[in-house]
Coordinates of C-alpha atoms in Angstrom, one line a residue:
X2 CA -114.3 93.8 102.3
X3 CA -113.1 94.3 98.6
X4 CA -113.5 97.9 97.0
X5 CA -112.9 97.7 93.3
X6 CA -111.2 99.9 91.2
X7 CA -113.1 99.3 87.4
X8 CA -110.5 101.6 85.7
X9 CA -108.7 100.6 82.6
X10 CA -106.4 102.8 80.2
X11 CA -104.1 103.1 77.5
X12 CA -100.8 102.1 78.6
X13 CA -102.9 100.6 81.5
X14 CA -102.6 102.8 84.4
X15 CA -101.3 103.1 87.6
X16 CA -103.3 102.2 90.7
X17 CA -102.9 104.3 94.2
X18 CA -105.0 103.7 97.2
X19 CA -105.6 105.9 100.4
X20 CA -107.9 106.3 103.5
X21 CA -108.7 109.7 105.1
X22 CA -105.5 111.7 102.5
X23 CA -102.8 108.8 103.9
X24 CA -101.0 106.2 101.0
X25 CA -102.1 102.6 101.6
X26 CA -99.3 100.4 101.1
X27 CA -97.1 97.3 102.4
X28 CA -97.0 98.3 105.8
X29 CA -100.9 97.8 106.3
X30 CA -100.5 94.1 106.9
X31 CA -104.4 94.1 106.5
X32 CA -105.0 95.7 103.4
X33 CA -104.1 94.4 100.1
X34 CA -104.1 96.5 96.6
X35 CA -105.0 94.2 93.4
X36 CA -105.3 95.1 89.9
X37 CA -108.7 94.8 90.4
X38 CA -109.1 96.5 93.7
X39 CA -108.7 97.5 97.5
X40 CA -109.0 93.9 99.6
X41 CA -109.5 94.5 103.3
X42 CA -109.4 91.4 106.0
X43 CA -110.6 91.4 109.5
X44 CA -112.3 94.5 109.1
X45 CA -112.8 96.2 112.8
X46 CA -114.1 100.0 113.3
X47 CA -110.9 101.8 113.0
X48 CA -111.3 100.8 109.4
X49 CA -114.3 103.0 108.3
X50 CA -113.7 106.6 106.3
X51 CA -113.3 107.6 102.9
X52 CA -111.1 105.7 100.6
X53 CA -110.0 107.2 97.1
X54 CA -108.3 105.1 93.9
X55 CA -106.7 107.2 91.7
X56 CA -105.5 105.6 88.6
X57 CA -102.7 107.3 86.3
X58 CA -101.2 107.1 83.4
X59 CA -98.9 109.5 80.9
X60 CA -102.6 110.9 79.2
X61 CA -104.4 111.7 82.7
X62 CA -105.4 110.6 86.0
X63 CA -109.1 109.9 87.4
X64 CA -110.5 109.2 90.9
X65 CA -113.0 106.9 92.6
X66 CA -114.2 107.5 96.1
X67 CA -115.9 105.4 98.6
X68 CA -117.3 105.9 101.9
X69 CA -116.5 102.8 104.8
X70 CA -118.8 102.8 107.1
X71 CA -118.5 99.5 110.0
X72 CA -121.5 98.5 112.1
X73 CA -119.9 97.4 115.3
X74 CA -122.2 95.3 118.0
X75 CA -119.9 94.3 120.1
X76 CA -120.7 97.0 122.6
X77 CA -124.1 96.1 123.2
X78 CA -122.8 92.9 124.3
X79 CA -120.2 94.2 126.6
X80 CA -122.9 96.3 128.1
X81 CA -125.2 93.2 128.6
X82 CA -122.2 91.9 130.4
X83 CA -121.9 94.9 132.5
X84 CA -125.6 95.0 133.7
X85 CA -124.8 91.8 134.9
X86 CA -122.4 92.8 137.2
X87 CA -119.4 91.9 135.0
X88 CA -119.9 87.9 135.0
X89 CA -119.5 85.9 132.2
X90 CA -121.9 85.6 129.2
X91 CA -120.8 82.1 128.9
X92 CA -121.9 80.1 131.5
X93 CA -118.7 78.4 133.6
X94 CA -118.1 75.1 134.1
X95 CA -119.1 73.7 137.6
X96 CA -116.3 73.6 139.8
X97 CA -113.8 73.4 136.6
X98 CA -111.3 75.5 135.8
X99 CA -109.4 75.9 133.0
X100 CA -105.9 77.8 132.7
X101 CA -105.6 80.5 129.7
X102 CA -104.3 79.7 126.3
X103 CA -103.6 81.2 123.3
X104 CA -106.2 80.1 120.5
X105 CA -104.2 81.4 117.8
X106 CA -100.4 80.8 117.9
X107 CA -100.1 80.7 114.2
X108 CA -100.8 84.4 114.0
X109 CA -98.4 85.0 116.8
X110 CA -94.8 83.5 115.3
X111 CA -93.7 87.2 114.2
X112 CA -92.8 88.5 117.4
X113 CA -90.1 91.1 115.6
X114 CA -92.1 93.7 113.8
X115 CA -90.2 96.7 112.0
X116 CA -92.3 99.1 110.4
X117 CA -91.8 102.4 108.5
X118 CA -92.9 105.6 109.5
X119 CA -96.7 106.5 109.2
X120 CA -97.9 102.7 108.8
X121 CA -99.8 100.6 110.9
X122 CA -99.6 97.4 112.9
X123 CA -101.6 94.4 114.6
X124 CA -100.5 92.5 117.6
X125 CA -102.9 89.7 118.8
X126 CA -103.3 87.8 121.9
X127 CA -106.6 85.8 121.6
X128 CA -106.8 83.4 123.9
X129 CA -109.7 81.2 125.8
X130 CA -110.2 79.8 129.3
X131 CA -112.1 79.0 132.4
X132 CA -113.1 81.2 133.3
X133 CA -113.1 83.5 130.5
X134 CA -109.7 85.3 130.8
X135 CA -109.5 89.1 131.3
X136 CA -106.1 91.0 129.0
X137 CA -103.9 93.8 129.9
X138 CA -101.6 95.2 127.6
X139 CA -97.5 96.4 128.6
X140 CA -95.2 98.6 127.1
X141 CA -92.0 98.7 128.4
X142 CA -93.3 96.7 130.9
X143 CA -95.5 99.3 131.9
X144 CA -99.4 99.3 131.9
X145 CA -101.2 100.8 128.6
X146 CA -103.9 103.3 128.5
X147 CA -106.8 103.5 125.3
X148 CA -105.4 107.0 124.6
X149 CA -101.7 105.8 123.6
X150 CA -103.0 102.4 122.1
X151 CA -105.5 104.6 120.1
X152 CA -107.8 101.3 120.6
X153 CA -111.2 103.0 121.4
X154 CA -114.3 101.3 122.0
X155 CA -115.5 100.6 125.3
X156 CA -113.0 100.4 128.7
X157 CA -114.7 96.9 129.4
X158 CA -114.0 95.6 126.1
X159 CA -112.1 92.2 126.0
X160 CA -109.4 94.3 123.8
X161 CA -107.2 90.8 122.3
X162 CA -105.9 92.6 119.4
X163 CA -104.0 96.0 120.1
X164 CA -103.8 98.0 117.0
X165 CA -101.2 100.9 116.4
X166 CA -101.8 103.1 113.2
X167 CA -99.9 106.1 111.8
X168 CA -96.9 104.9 113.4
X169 CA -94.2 107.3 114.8
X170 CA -91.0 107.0 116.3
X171 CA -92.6 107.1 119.9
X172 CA -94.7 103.6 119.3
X173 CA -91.0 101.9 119.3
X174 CA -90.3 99.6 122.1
X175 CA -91.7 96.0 123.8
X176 CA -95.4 95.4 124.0
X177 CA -96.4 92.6 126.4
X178 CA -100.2 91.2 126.7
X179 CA -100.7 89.7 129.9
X180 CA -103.4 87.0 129.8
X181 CA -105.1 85.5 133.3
X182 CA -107.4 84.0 135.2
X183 CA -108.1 82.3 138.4
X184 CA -106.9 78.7 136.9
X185 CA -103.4 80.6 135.9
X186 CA -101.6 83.5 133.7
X187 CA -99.6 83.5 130.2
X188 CA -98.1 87.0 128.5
X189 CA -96.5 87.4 125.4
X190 CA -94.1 90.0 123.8
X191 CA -94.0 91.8 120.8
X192 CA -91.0 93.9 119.7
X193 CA -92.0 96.9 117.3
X194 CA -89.3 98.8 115.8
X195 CA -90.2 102.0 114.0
X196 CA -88.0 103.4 111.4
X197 CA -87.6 106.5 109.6
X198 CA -88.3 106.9 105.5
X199 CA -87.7 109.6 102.8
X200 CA -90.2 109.4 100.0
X201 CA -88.6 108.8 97.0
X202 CA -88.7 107.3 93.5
X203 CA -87.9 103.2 92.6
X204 CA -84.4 102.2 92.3
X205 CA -83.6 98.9 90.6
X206 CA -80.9 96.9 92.5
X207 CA -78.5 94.2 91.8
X208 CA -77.8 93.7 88.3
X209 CA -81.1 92.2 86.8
X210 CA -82.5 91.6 84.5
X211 CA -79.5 91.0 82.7
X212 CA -79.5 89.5 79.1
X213 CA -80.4 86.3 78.2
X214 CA -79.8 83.4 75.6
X215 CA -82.3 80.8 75.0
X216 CA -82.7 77.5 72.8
X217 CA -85.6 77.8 70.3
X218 CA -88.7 76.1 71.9
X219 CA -87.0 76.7 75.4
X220 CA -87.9 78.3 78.7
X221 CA -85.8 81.2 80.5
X222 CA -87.1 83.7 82.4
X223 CA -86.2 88.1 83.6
X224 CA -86.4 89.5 86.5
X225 CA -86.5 92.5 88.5
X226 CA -85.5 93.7 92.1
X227 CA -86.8 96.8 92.8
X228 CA -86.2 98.7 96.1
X229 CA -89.0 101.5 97.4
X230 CA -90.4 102.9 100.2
X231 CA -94.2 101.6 99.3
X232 CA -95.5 99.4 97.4
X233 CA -94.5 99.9 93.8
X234 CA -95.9 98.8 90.3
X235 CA -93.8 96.7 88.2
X236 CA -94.4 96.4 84.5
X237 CA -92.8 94.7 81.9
X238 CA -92.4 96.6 78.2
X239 CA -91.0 94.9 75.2
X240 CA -89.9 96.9 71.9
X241 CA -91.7 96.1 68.9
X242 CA -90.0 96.6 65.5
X243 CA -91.9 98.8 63.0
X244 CA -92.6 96.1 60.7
X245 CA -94.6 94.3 63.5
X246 CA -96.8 97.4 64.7
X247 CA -99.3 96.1 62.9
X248 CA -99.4 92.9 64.8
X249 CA -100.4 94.2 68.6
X250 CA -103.9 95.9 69.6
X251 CA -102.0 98.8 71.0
X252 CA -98.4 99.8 71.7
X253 CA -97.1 103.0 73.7
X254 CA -94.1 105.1 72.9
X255 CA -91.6 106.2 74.3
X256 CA -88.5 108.0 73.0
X257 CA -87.8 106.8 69.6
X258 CA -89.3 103.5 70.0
X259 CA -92.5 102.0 70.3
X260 CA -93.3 98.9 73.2
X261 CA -96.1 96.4 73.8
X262 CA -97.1 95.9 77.6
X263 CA -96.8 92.5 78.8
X264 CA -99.1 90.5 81.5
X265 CA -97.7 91.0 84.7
X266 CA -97.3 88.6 87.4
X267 CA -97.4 88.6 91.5
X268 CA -94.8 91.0 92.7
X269 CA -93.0 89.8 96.1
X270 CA -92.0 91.5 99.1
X271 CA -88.7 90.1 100.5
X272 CA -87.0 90.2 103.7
X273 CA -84.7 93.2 102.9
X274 CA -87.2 95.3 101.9
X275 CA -87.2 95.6 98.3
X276 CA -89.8 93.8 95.9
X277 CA -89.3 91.3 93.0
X278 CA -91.2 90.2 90.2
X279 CA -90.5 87.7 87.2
X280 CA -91.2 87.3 83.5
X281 CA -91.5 83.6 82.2
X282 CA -90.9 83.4 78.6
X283 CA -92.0 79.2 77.8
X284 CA -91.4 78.3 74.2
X285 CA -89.1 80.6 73.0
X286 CA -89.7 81.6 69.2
X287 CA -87.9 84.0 67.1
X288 CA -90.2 86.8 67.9
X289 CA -89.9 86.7 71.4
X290 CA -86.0 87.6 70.7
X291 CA -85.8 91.9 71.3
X292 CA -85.3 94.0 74.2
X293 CA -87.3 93.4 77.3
X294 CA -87.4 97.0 79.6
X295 CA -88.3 96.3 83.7
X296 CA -90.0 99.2 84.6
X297 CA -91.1 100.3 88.3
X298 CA -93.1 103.0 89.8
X299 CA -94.8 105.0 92.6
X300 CA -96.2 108.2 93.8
X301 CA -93.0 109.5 93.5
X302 CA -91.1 108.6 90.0
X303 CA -90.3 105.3 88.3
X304 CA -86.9 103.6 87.4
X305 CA -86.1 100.9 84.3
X306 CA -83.4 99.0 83.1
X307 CA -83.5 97.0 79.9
X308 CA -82.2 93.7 78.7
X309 CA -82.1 91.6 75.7
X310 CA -82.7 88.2 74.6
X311 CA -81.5 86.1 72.4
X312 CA -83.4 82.8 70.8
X313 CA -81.2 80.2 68.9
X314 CA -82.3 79.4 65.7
X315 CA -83.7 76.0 65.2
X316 CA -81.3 73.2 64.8
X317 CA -84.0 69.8 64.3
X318 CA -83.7 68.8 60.7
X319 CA -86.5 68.3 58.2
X320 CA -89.0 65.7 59.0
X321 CA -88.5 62.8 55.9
X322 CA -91.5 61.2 55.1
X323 CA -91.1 57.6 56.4
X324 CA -92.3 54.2 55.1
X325 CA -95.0 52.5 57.7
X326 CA -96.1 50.2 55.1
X327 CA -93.4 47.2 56.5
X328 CA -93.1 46.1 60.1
X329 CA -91.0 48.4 61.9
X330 CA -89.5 44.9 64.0
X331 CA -87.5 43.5 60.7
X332 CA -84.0 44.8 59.6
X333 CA -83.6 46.3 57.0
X334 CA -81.3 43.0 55.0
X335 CA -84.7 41.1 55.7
X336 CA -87.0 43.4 54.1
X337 CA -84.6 43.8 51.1
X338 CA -83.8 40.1 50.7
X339 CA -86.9 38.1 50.9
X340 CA -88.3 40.2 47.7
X341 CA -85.1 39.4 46.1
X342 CA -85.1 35.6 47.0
X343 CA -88.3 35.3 45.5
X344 CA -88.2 37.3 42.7
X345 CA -84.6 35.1 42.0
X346 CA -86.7 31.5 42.1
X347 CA -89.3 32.5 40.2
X348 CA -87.0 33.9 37.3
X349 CA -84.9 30.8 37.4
X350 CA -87.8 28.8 37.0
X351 CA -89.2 30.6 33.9
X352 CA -86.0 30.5 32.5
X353 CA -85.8 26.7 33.4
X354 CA -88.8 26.1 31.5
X355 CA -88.6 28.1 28.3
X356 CA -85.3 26.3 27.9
X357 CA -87.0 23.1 28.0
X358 CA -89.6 24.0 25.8
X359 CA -87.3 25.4 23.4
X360 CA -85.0 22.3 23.2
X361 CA -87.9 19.6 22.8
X362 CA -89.4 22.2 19.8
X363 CA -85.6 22.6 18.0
X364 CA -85.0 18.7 17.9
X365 CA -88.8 17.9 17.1
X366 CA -88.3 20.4 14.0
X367 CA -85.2 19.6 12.8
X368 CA -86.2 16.0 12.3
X369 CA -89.5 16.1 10.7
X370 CA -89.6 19.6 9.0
X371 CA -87.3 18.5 6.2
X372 CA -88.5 15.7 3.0
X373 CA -86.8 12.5 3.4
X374 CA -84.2 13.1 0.1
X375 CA -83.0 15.7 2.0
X376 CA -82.2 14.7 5.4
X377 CA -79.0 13.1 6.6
X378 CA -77.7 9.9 6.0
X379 CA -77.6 7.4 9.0
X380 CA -74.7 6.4 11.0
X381 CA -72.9 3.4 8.7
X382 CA -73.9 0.9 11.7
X383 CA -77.3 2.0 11.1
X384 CA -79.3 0.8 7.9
X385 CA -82.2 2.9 5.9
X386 CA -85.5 2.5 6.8
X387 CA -88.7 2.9 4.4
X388 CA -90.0 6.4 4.6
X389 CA -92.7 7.0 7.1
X390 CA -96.2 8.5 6.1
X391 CA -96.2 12.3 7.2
X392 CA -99.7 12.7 8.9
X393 CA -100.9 15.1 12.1
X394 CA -101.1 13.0 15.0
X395 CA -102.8 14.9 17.8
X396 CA -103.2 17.8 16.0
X397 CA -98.8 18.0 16.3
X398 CA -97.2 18.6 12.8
X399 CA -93.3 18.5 14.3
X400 CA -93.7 14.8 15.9
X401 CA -95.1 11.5 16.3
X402 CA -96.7 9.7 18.7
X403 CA -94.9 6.4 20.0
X404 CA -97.8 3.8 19.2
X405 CA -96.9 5.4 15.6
X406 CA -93.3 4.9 16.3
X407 CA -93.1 1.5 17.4
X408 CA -95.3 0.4 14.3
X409 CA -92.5 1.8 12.3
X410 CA -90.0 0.2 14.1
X411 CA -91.8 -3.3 13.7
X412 CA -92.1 -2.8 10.0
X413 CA -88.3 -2.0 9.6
X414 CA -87.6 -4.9 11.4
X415 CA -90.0 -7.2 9.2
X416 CA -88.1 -5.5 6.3
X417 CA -84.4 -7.5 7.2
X418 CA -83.5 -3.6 7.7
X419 CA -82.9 -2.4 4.2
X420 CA -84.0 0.7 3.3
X421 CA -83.6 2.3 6.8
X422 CA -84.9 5.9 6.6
X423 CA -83.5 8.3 8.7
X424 CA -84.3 8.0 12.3
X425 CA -87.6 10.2 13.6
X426 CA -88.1 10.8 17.5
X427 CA -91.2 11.2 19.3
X428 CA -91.8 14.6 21.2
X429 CA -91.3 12.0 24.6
X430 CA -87.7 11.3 24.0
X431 CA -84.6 13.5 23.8
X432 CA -83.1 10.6 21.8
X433 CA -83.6 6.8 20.1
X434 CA -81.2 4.9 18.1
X435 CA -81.1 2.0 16.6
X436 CA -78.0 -0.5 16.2
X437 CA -77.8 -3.5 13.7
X438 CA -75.6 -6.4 13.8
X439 CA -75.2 -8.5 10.8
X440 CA -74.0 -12.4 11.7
X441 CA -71.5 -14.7 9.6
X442 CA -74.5 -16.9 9.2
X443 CA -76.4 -14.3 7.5
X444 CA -78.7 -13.2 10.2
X445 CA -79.1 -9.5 10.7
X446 CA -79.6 -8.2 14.6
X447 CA -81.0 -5.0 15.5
X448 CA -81.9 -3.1 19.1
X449 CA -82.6 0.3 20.2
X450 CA -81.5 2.7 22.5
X451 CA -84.1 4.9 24.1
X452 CA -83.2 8.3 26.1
X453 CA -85.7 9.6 28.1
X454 CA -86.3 13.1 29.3
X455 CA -85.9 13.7 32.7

């Protein structure tokens, strides 16, 4: 059964359960109080009366009653049992039978069970055989009546789960179930220690939450140890500066200072008594650096303790934009060089060539541009030729073609070599010259010398 609670407030209220004017808390192993409500398991008879949430906060407090009411039919089937002269509704096996056992250990492990004053407590014996096992329940090794178990219900009930509620001093001691049949017997004891309580307010123990340093984008976590007689609510508050009022929904007060409340988790009941809860802070950013305040409460007061955290400021340098255009695979040399290497031949070969082209142009010119009167005598071995007719030959002004050249050649040779004009090179050559021999019988020798271009 769940019994909500649909109250909400501003700070968010505190939330109080209780049955028939008595505070439900930790020692009702059965009943569980959520944010959003009253959570009851295994609900038996003994559970039906009036329940009231109260919520609470600094600005007021409001109620919200229910009525439990639980339909039991069990009887009618113990009394269908009776009628029959007490034999079993189930059917036994022919000529089979079957020693007792315990059908739910699991639930059975706890066998020490310290309670405090004025709460309540379940100790179960279930158990199955052939046939069908009958249950007495000890204390102090002595036999049980309904009146001290406060178990009710029918006297023929099959009774495997003796409950004890508004516990007192007196319910202290050993309770034994003794479980049989005619295949066998099995017991089991439970010892329930009651102890004494004063109401009081929350004390925080140990020294948490204590303050904290964190790396920026890191994870670090309070918490808080709280020790109280029921049940209490923890809350965690941060301060807010006044510049960033503006930034939360709604903030509360207190003192000089104003605080944010932050989501809660689980709170945990330990071993010793005391309850702890923790606040997980993933991420870590700059605003998340302030004083953090543990607060816990009950019926009776509250208690807080504060603590600060600290967030390092971020360390990762500026992202640089970086280059994905080349292969991320090559080193660096490579990716410099090869554009370099090429870059190097290609300029060498321009170079190459507008040498060449300059040098055939500058010799070309210097040879033809100027009239014959004017150009330089021949070496004294060589002898003047006849001048040669200036015409275009190919549409080139600076030089002539060698079909044109070796004509002239032929007709200085026809001419016994008197008269030599200076020398004229086609554009194919880098040089010709001519040598001529005269003989002691009058004969006159000449030959050339061709250079080519390579």
């Amino acid at each position: 059964m769940k019994l909500p609670c649909p109250v909400d407030g501003d700070p968010p209220p505190l939330i109080m359960w209780t049955k028939d004017g008595r505070n439900i808390h930790s020692g009702w192993t059965r009943f569980r109080v959520l944010q959003q409500g009253l959570r009851i398991k295994e609900v038996e008879t003994e559970d039906a009366g009036t329940y009231i949430c109260k919520a609470t906060n600094g600005f007021g407090s409001v109620n919200i009653n229910y009525t439990l009411i639980v339909i039991d039919d069990s009887s009618a089937r113990g009394g269908a049992g009776a009628a029959n002269g007490g034999s079993e509704s189930i059917p036994e096996l022919a000529g089979k039978l079957v020693r007792p056992r315990f059908t739910q250990p699991a639930k059975m492990r706890k066998r020490v069970i310290i309670r405090p004053l004025g709460s309540s407590v379940r100790l179960k014996c279930t158990a199955s055989g052939n046939p069908r096992p009958d249950i007495v329940w000890l204390k102090d090794n002595r036999p049980l009546v309904e009146e001290d178990s406060r178990a009710g219900g029918e006297p023929k009930k099959k009774k495997w789960t003796l409950s004890l509620k508004n516990l007192t001093p007196e319910h202290s001691g050993k309770y034994t179930c003794q479980v049989s049949n005619r295949a066998g017997e099995i017991n089991a004891t439970y010892k329930v220690e009651v102890i004494q309580r004063t109401n009081s307010k929350p004390v925080l123990t140990g020294t948490h939450p204590v303050n904290t340093t964190v790396d920026y984008g890191g994870t670090t976590s309070f918490q808080c140890k709280v020790r109280s007689d029921v049940k209490p609510v923890i809350q965690w508050l941060k301060r807010v500066e006044p510049s960033d009022e503006n930034k939360f929904n709604s903030t509360i007060e207190v003192g000089d200072h104003r605080f944010v409340v932050l989501p809660t988790g689980e709170v945990w009941s330990r071993p010793d008594g005391s309850y702890l809860n923790k606040l997980l802070i993933t991420r870590a950013k700059e605003e998340d650096a302030g004083m953090y305040i543990c607060l816990g409460a009950n019926t009776m007061g509250y208690s807080f303790r504060s603590a600060y955290l600290t967030v390092l400021p971020d360390v990762k340098p500026p992202m640089t934009p970086v280059t994905t255009t080349t292969s991320p695979g090559l080193p660096l040399p490579v990716i410099i060089g090869i554009p370099a290497g090429v870059a190097f031949i290609l300029g060498t070969a321009l170079l190459w060539f507008c040498q060449s082209k300059r040098t055939c142009s500058s010799s070309s010119s210097s040879s033809s541009a100027l009239p014959a009167a004017q150009r330089l005598p021949a070496p004294s071995r060589d002898r003047p030729c006849p001048t040669l007719p200036t015409q275009p030959v190919n549409g080139d002004k600076d030089c002539v073609s060698y079909e044109d050249y070796i004509a002239h050649q032929q007709l200085l040779l026809t001419q016994g070599g008197s008269g030599l004009a200076p020398k004229v090179y086609p554009k194919l050559y880098t040089d010709i010259h001519t040598h001529t021999h005269s003989h002691v019988d009058g004969k006159v020798h000449q030959h050339q010398h061709i250079h080519y271009q390579c």
